Coordinates of C-alpha atoms in Angstrom, one line a residue:
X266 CA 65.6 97.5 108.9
X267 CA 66.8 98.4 105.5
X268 CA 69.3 101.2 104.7
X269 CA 71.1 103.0 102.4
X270 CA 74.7 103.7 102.8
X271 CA 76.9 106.8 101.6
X272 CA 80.7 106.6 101.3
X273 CA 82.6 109.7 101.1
X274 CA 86.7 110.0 101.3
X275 CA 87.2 109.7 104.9
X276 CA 86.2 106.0 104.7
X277 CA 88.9 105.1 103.2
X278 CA 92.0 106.9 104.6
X279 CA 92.2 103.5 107.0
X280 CA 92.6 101.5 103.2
X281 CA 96.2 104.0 102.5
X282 CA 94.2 106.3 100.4
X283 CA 95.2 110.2 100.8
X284 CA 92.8 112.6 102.6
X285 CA 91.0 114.9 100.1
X286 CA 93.7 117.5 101.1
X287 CA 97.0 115.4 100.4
X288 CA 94.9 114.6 97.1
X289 CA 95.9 117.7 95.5
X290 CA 99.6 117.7 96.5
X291 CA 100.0 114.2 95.3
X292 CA 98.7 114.7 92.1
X293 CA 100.5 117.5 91.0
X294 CA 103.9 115.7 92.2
X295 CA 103.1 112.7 90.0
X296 CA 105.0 111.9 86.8
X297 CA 102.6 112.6 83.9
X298 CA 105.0 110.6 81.3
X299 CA 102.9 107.8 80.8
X300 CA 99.4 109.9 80.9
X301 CA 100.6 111.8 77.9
X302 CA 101.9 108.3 76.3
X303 CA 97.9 106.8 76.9
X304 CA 96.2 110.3 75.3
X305 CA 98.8 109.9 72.0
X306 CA 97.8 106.3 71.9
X307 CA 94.2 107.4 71.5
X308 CA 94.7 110.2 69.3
X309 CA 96.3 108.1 67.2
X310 CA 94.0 105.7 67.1
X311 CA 91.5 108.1 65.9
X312 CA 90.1 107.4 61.9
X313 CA 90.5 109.9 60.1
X314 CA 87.9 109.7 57.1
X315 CA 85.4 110.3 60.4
X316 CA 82.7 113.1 61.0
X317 CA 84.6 113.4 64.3
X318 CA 88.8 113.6 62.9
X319 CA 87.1 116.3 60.3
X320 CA 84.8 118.5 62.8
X321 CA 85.3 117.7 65.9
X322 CA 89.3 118.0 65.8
X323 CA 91.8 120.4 64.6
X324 CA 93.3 120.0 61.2
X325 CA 96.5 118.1 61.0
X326 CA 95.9 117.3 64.8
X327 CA 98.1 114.2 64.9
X328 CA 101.2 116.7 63.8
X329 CA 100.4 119.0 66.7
X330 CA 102.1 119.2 70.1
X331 CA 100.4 118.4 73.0
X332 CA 101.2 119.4 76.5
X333 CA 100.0 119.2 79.7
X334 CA 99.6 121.5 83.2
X335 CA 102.9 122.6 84.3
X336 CA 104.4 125.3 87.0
X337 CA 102.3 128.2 84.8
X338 CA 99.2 127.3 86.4
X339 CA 100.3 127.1 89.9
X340 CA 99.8 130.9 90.2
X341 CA 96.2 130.5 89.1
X342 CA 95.9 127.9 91.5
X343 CA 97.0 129.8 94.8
X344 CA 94.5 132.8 93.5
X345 CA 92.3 131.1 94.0
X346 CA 92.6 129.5 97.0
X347 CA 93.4 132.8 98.5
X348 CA 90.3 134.1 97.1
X349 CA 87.7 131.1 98.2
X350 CA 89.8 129.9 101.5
X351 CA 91.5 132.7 102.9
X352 CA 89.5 132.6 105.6
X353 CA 90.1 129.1 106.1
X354 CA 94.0 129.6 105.5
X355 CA 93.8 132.1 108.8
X356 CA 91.9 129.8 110.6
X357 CA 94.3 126.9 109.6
X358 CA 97.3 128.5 110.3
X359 CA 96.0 129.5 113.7
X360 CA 95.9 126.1 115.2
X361 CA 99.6 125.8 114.2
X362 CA 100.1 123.6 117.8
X363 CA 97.5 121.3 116.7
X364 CA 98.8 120.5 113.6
X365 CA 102.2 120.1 115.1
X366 CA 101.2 118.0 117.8
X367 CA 99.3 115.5 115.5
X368 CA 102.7 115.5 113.0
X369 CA 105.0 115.1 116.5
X370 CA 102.6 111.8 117.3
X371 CA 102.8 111.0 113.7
X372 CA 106.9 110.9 113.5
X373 CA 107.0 109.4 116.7
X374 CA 105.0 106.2 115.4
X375 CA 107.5 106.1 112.8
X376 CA 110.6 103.4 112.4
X377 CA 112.9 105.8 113.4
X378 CA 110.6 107.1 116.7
X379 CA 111.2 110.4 116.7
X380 CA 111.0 112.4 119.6
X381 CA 109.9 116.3 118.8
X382 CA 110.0 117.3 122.3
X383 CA 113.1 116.0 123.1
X384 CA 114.5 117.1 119.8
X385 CA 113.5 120.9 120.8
X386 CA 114.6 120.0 124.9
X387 CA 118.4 119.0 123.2
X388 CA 118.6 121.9 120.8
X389 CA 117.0 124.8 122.9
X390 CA 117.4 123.7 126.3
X391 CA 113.9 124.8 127.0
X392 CA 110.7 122.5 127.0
X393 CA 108.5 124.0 123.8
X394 CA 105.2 124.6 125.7
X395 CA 107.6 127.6 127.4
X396 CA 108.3 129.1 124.1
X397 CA 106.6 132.3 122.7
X398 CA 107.7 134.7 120.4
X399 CA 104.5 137.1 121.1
X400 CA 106.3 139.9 122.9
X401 CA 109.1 139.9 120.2
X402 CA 107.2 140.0 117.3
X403 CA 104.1 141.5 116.2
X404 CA 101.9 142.3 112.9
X405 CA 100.3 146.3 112.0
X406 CA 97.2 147.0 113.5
X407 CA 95.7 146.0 110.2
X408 CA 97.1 142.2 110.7
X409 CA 96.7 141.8 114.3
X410 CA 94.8 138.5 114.0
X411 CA 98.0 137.0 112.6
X412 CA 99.5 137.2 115.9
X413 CA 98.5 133.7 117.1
X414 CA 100.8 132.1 114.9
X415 CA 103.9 134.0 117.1
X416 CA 102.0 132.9 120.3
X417 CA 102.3 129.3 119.0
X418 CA 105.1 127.5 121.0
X419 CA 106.1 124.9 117.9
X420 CA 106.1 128.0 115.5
X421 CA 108.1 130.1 117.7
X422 CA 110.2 126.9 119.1
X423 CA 111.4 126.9 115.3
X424 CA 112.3 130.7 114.9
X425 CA 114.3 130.0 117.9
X426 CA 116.4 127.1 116.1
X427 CA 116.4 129.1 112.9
X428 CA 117.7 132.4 115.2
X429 CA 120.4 130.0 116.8
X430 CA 122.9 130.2 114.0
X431 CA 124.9 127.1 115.5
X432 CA 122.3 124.4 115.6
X433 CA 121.9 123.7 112.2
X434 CA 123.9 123.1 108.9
X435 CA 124.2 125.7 106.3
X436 CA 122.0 123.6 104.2
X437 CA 119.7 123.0 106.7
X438 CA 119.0 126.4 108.0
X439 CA 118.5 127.2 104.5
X440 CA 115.8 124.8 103.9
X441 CA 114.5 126.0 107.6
X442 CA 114.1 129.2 106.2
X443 CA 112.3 128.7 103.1
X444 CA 109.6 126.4 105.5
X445 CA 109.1 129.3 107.7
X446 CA 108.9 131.7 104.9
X447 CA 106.5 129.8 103.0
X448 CA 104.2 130.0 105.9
X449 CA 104.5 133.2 106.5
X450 CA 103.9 134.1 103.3
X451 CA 101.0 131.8 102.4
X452 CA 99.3 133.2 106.3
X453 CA 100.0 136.7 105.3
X454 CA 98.5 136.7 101.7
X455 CA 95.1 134.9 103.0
X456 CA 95.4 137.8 106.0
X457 CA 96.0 140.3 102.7
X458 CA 93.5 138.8 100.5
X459 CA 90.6 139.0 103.3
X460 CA 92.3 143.0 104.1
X461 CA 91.9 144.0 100.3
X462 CA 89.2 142.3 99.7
X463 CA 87.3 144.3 102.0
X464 CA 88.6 147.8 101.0
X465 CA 87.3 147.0 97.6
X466 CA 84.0 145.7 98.6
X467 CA 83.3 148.9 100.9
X468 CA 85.7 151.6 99.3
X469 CA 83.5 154.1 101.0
X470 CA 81.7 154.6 104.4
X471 CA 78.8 157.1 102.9
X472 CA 78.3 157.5 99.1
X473 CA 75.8 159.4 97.3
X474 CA 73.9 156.8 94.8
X475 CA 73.3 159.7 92.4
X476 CA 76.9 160.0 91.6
X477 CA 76.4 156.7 89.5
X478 CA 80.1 156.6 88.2
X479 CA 81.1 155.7 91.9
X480 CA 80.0 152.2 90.4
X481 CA 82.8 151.8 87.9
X482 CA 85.0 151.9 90.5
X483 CA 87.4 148.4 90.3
X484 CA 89.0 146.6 92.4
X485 CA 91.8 149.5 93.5
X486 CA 94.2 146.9 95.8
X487 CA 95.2 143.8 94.2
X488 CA 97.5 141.1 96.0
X489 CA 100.9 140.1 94.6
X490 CA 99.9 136.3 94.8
X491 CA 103.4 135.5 93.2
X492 CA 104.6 136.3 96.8
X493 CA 101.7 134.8 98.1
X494 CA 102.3 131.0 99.0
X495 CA 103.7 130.5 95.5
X496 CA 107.2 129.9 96.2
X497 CA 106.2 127.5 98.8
X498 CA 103.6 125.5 96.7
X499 CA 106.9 124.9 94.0
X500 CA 108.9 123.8 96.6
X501 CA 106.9 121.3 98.3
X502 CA 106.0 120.0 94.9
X503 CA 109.4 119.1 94.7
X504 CA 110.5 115.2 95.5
X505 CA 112.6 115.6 99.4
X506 CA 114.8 113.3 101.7
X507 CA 115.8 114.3 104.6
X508 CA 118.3 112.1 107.0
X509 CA 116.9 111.9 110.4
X510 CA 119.8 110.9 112.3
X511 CA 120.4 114.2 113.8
X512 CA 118.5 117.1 115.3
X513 CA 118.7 119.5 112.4
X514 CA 118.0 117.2 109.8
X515 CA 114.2 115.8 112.2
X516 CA 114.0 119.2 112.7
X517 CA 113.2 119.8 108.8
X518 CA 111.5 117.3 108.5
X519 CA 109.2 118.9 111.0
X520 CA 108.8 121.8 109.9
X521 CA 108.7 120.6 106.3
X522 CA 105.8 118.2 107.5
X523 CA 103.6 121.1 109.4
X524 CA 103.8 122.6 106.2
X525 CA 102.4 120.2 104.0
X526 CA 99.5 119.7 105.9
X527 CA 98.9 123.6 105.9
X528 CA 99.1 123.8 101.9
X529 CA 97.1 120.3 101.4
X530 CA 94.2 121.5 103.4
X531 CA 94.4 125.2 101.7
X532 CA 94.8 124.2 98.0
X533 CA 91.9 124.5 95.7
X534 CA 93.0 122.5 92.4
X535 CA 88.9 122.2 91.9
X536 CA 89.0 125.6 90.6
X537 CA 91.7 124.5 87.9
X538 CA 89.0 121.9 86.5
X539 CA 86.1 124.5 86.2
X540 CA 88.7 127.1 84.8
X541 CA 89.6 124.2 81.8
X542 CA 86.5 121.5 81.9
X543 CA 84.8 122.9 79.4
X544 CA 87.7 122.6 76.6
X545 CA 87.3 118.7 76.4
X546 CA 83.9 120.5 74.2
X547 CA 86.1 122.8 72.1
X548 CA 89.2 120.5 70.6
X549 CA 89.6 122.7 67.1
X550 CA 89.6 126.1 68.0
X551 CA 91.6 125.3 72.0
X552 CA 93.7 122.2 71.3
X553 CA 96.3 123.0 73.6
X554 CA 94.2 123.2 76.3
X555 CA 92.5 120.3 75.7
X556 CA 95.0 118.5 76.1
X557 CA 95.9 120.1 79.3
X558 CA 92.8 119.2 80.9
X559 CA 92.3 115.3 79.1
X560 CA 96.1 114.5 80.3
X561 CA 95.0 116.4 84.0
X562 CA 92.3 113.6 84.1
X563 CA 94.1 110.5 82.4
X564 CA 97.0 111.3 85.6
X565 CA 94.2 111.6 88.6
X566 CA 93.0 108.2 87.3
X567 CA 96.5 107.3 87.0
X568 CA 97.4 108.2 90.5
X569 CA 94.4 107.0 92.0
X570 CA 94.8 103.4 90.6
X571 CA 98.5 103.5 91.8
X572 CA 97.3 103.7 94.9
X573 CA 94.7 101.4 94.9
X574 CA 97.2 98.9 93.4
X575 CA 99.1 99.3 96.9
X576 CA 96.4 98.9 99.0
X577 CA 95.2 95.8 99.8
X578 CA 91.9 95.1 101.4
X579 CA 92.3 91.3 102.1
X580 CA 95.0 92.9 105.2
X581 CA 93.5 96.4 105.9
X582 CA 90.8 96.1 107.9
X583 CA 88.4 99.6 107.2
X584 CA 84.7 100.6 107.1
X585 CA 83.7 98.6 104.0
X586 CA 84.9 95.2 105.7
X587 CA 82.7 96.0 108.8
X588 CA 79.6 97.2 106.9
X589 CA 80.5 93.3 105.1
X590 CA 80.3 91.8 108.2
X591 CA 76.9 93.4 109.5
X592 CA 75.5 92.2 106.1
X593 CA 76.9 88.9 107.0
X594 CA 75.0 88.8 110.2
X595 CA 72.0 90.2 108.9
X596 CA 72.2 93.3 111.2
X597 CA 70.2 94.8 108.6
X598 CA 69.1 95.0 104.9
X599 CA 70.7 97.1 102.6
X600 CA 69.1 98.5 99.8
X601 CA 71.6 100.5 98.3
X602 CA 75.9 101.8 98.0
X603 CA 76.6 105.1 96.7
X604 CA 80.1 106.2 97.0
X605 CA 82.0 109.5 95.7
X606 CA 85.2 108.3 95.9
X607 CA 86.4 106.6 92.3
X608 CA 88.5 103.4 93.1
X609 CA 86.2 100.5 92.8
X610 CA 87.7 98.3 95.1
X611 CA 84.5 98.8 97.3
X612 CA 82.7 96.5 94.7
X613 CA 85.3 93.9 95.6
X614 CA 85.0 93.6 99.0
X615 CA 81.1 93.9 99.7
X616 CA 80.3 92.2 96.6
X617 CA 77.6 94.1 95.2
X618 CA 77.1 97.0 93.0
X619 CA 77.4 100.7 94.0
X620 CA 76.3 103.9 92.7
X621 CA 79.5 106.3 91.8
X622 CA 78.3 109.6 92.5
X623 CA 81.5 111.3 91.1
X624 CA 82.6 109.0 88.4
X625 CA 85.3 106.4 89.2
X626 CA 88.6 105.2 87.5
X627 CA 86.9 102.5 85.3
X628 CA 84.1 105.4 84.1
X629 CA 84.9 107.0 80.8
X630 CA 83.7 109.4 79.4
X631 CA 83.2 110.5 75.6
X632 CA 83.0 114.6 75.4
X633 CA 82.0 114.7 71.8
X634 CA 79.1 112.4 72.1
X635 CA 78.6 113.1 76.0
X636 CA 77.8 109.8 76.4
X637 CA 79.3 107.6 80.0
X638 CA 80.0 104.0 79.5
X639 CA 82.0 101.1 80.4
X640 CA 85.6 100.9 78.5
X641 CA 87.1 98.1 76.8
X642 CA 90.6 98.6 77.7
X643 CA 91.5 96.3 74.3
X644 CA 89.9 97.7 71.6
X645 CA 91.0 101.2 73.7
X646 CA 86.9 102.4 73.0
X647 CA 83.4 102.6 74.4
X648 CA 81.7 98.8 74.8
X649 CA 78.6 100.2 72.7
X650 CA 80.7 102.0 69.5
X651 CA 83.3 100.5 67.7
X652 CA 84.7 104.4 66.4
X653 CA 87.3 105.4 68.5
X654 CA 87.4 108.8 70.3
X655 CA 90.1 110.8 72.5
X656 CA 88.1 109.4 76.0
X657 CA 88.6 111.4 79.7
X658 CA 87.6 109.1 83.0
X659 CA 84.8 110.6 84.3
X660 CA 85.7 112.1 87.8
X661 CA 84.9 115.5 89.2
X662 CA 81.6 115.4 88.2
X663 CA 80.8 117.9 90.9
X664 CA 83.2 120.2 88.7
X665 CA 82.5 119.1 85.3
X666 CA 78.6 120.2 85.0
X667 CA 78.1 118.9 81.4
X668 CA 78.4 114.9 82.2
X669 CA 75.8 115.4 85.0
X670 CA 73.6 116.1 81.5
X671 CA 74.1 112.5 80.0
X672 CA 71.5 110.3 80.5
X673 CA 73.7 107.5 82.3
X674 CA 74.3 109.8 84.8
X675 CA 71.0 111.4 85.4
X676 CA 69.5 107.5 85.9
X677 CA 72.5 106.9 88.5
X678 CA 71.1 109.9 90.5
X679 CA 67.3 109.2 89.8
X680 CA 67.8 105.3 90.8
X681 CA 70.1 106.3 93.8
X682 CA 67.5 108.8 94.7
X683 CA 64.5 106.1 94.6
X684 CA 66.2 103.1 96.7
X685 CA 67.1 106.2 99.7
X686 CA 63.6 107.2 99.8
X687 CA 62.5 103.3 100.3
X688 CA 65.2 103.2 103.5
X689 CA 64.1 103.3 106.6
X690 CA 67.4 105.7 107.2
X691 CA 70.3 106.5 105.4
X692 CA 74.0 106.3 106.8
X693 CA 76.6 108.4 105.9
X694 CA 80.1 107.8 106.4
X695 CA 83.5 109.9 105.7
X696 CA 81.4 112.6 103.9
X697 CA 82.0 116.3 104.4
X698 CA 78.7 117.6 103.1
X699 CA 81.2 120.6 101.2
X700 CA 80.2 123.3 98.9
X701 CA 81.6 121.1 96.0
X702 CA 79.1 118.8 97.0
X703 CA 76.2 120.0 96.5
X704 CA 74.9 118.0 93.8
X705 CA 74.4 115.6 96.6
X706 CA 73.5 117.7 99.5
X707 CA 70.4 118.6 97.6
X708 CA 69.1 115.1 97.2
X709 CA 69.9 114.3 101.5
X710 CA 68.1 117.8 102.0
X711 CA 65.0 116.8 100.2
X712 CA 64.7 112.9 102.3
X713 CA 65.6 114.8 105.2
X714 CA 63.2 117.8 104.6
X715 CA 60.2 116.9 102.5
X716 CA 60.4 112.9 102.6
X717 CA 61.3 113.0 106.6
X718 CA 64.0 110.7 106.4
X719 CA 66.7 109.7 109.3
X720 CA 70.4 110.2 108.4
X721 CA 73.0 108.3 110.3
X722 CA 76.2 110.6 110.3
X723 CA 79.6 108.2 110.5
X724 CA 82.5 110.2 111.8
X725 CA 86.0 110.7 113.5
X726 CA 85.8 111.2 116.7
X727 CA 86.2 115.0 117.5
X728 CA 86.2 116.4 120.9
X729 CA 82.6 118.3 120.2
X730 CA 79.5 116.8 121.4
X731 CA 77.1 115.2 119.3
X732 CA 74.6 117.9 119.4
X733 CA 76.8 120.7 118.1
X734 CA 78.4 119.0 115.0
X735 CA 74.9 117.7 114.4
X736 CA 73.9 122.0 114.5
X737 CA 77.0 122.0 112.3
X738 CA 75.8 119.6 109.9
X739 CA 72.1 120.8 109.4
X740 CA 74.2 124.3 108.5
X741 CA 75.6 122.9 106.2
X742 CA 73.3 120.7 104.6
X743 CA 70.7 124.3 105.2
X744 CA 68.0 121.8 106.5
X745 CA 64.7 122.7 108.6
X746 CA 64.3 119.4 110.1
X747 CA 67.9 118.8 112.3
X748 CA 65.7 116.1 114.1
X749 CA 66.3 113.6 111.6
X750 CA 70.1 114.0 112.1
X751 CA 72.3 112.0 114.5
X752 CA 75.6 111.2 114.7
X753 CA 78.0 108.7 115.6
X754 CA 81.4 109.3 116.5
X755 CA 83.6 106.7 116.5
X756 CA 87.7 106.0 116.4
X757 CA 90.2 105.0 114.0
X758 CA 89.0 101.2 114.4
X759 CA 85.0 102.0 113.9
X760 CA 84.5 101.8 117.3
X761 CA 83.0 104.0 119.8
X762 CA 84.4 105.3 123.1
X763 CA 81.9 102.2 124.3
X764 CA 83.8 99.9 122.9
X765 CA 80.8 99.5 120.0
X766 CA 81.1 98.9 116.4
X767 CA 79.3 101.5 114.4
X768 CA 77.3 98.7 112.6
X769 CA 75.6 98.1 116.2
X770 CA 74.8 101.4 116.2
X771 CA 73.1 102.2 113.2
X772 CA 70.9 99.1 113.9
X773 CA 69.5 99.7 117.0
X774 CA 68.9 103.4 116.5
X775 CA 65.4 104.7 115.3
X776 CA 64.9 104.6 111.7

């Protein structure tokens, strides 16, 4: 059987990567020092007697400052997540228990095995599943559906500790506060943003479409997104220790914890790329922001190759090392690896070339000619020019629609495309199928819907059944043909609840 494999993020959280949510956190945390060191280097570097120093650049643009993305933009950044997730903030924020729980197991696998449960058992002297703060506390009318959160028992087992004046320090009740605060604020401006939103969409009930200056009616509510979730992005962006020795102090970590998992699965940072992408074309007249977005891009690739430094695949056993193994064995032939994450470490380990979908770490790309190519990291330029240009890796192509213009890219796609439509299936694995991603959806839509191909869907084990994420995944993907979907859910290991590895699976199904 030959087959065409798909890699998206969620194969390699098992390597130590961050999920696509922690992504954004982590990246604005890291130190952009030596990011702002490599884009001096190359505008340095830069000859000047060039059509590109005397056109392309500013005057006098080795004299200029240069700067990157600081605090000022985080304000942009939570508008816009209230404005595109707000709905996914509520629902989030809802399942407050759930995300506790999983952060409870998560601190209990930790050195220090902490207990959550019995830290809530010693401090209240109640168990937290017997905790509610419904009856005591309750939104307007207007905000009823934000009442779950006060009929969660970990949310309302930490008002209690907060209300108890006596079980925390000073210092801890004060960081306490600014945890549940943060929530609160961050739940109530997506609850806001979805209320004013639909005033100004339907400011009136009946309207007379003769009175045509009824159109130039604006947006009359607006949200104060400073008070919004702001405060609590800033803090969390800030570098914490806690001691856990004693309740208080595993208590804030906690609650510190629940919160960063609420704010890395709300954050749109993609929003900050389209917003400033288009600058790397405009270096003369918006220098400042060039830079912004060039040093933005040199610090992802920074932090992702941090990380990929720390991981190491010859001891982390994960999805590519399995897929290695089938090939090994022959399971199957495969005709072709397409990945959009942007480590390349997956070359590495099954020792063959893949397709990257979104641009990887050693992918540069030149904005002036909008050419993609290889770097040579000595002569710090393109393998095919000797002239040297300020040089962005190419990631977030799904963001940045200009690369997706450059020839190297569109024969990635077209190639990719060709070697699917000559699998007998195509397996996908860690891939959310996301609005972002469209530029890939559309290619799976067309082998699924016009070329009648079989996709193999790889994920996490999830408590649905496989029939209604595979109605979950023909929604989003917007296919006719759900037939040629199927899904395999497996565990952390790769393995099914029968004890098989995926590999098997994908083998023996129908093709």
């Amino acid at each position: 059987m030959k087959i065409a494999f798909l890699f998206g993020a969620g194969a390699e959280i098992g390597y130590g990567f961050p999920s696509g949510d922690k992504f954004a956190l982590d990246m604005f945390r890291f130190d952009a020092s030596s990011s702002k060191k490599r884009f001096k280097d190359m505008r340095d570097q830069v000859d000047l007697t060039t059509d590109y120093a005397s056109r392309w650049l500013p005057d006098d643009f080795r004299d200029k400052n240069i700067s990157s993305f600081g605090k000022t933009v985080f304000q942009n950044i939570i508008k816009d997540t209230m404005t595109h997730n707000r709905d996914s903030i509520i629902k989030r924020i809802n399942q407050f228990d759930d995300i506790a729980r999983k952060e409870a197991k998560l601190m209990a696998d930790m050195e220090e095995r902490v207990d959550i449960d019995l830290m809530f058992r010693e401090l209240l002297n109640r168990e937290v599943a017997n905790i509610r703060m419904t009856q005591s506390i309750k939104f307007i009318d207007e905000f009823r559906q934000g009442n779950d959160l006060f009929n969660s028992s970990y949310y309302s087992a930490l008002l209690m500790v907060y209300k108890k004046k006596d079980l925390l320090t000073r210092e801890q009740r004060t960081e306490l506060r600014k945890v549940l605060l943060s929530i609160l604020q961050l739940y109530i401006g997506a609850l806001g943003e979805s209320l004013t939103q639909k005033i100004n969409d339907g400011l009136f009930v009946k309207k007379d479409e003769d009175f045509d200056f009824f159109d130039d009616i604006g947006e009359i509510i607006q949200l104060d997104y400073s008070s919004s979730g702001l405060t609590g992005l800033e803090y969390l962006l800030d570098k914490y220790d806690t001691d856990t020795s004693s309740n208080g102090g595993k208590c804030i970590l906690f609650a510190r914890r629940i919160m960063e998992s609420i704010y890395a699965t709300a954050l749109d940072y993609k929003s900050l790329i389209d917003a400033n992408w288009h600058y790397l074309y405009s270096p003369a007249s918006d220098w400042a922001k060039f830079c912004k977005i060039c040093i933005f891009l040199l610090t992802a690739r920074e932090y992702i190759v941090q990380i990929a430094e720390q991981v190491t695949p010859e001891t982390k056993y994960g999805y590519y090392h399995s897929l290695k193994e089938a090939m090994d064995k022959g399971l199957f032939k495969v005709v072709a690896v397409a990945t959009t994450n942007y480590n390349r470490f997956i070359e590495k380990i099954l020792h063959r070339k893949v397709s990257f979908l979104n641009g990887s770490t050693e992918t540069w790309y030149d904005p002036y000619l909008n050419r993609i190519e290889e770097f040579d990291e000595k002569s710090n330029s393109m393998m095919e020019t000797t002239e040297k240009h300020i040089l962005v890796p190419l990631m977030f192509t799904q963001s940045g629609t200009k690369p997706m213009t450059s020839i190297e890219m569109l024969n990635i796609y077209v190639d990719m495309y060709k070697k699917w439509k000559k699998a007998d299936k195509i397996v996908v694995v860690g891939f959310g199928f996301g609005p972002d991603d469209e530029h890939i959806n559309g290619i799976i839509r067309t082998l699924i819907d016009l070329d009648d191909k079989v996709i193999d869907i790889v994920t996490i084990e999830s408590g649905e059944t496989d029939d209604n994420l595979v109605t979950d995944y023909a929604k989003k993907l917007k296919v006719a043909k759900s037939k040629n979907i199927s899904v395999i859910q497996v565990n952390e290991t790769g393995k099914t609840s029968a004890g098989k590895m995926w590999t098997e699976l994908i083998s023996t199904k129908r093709g």
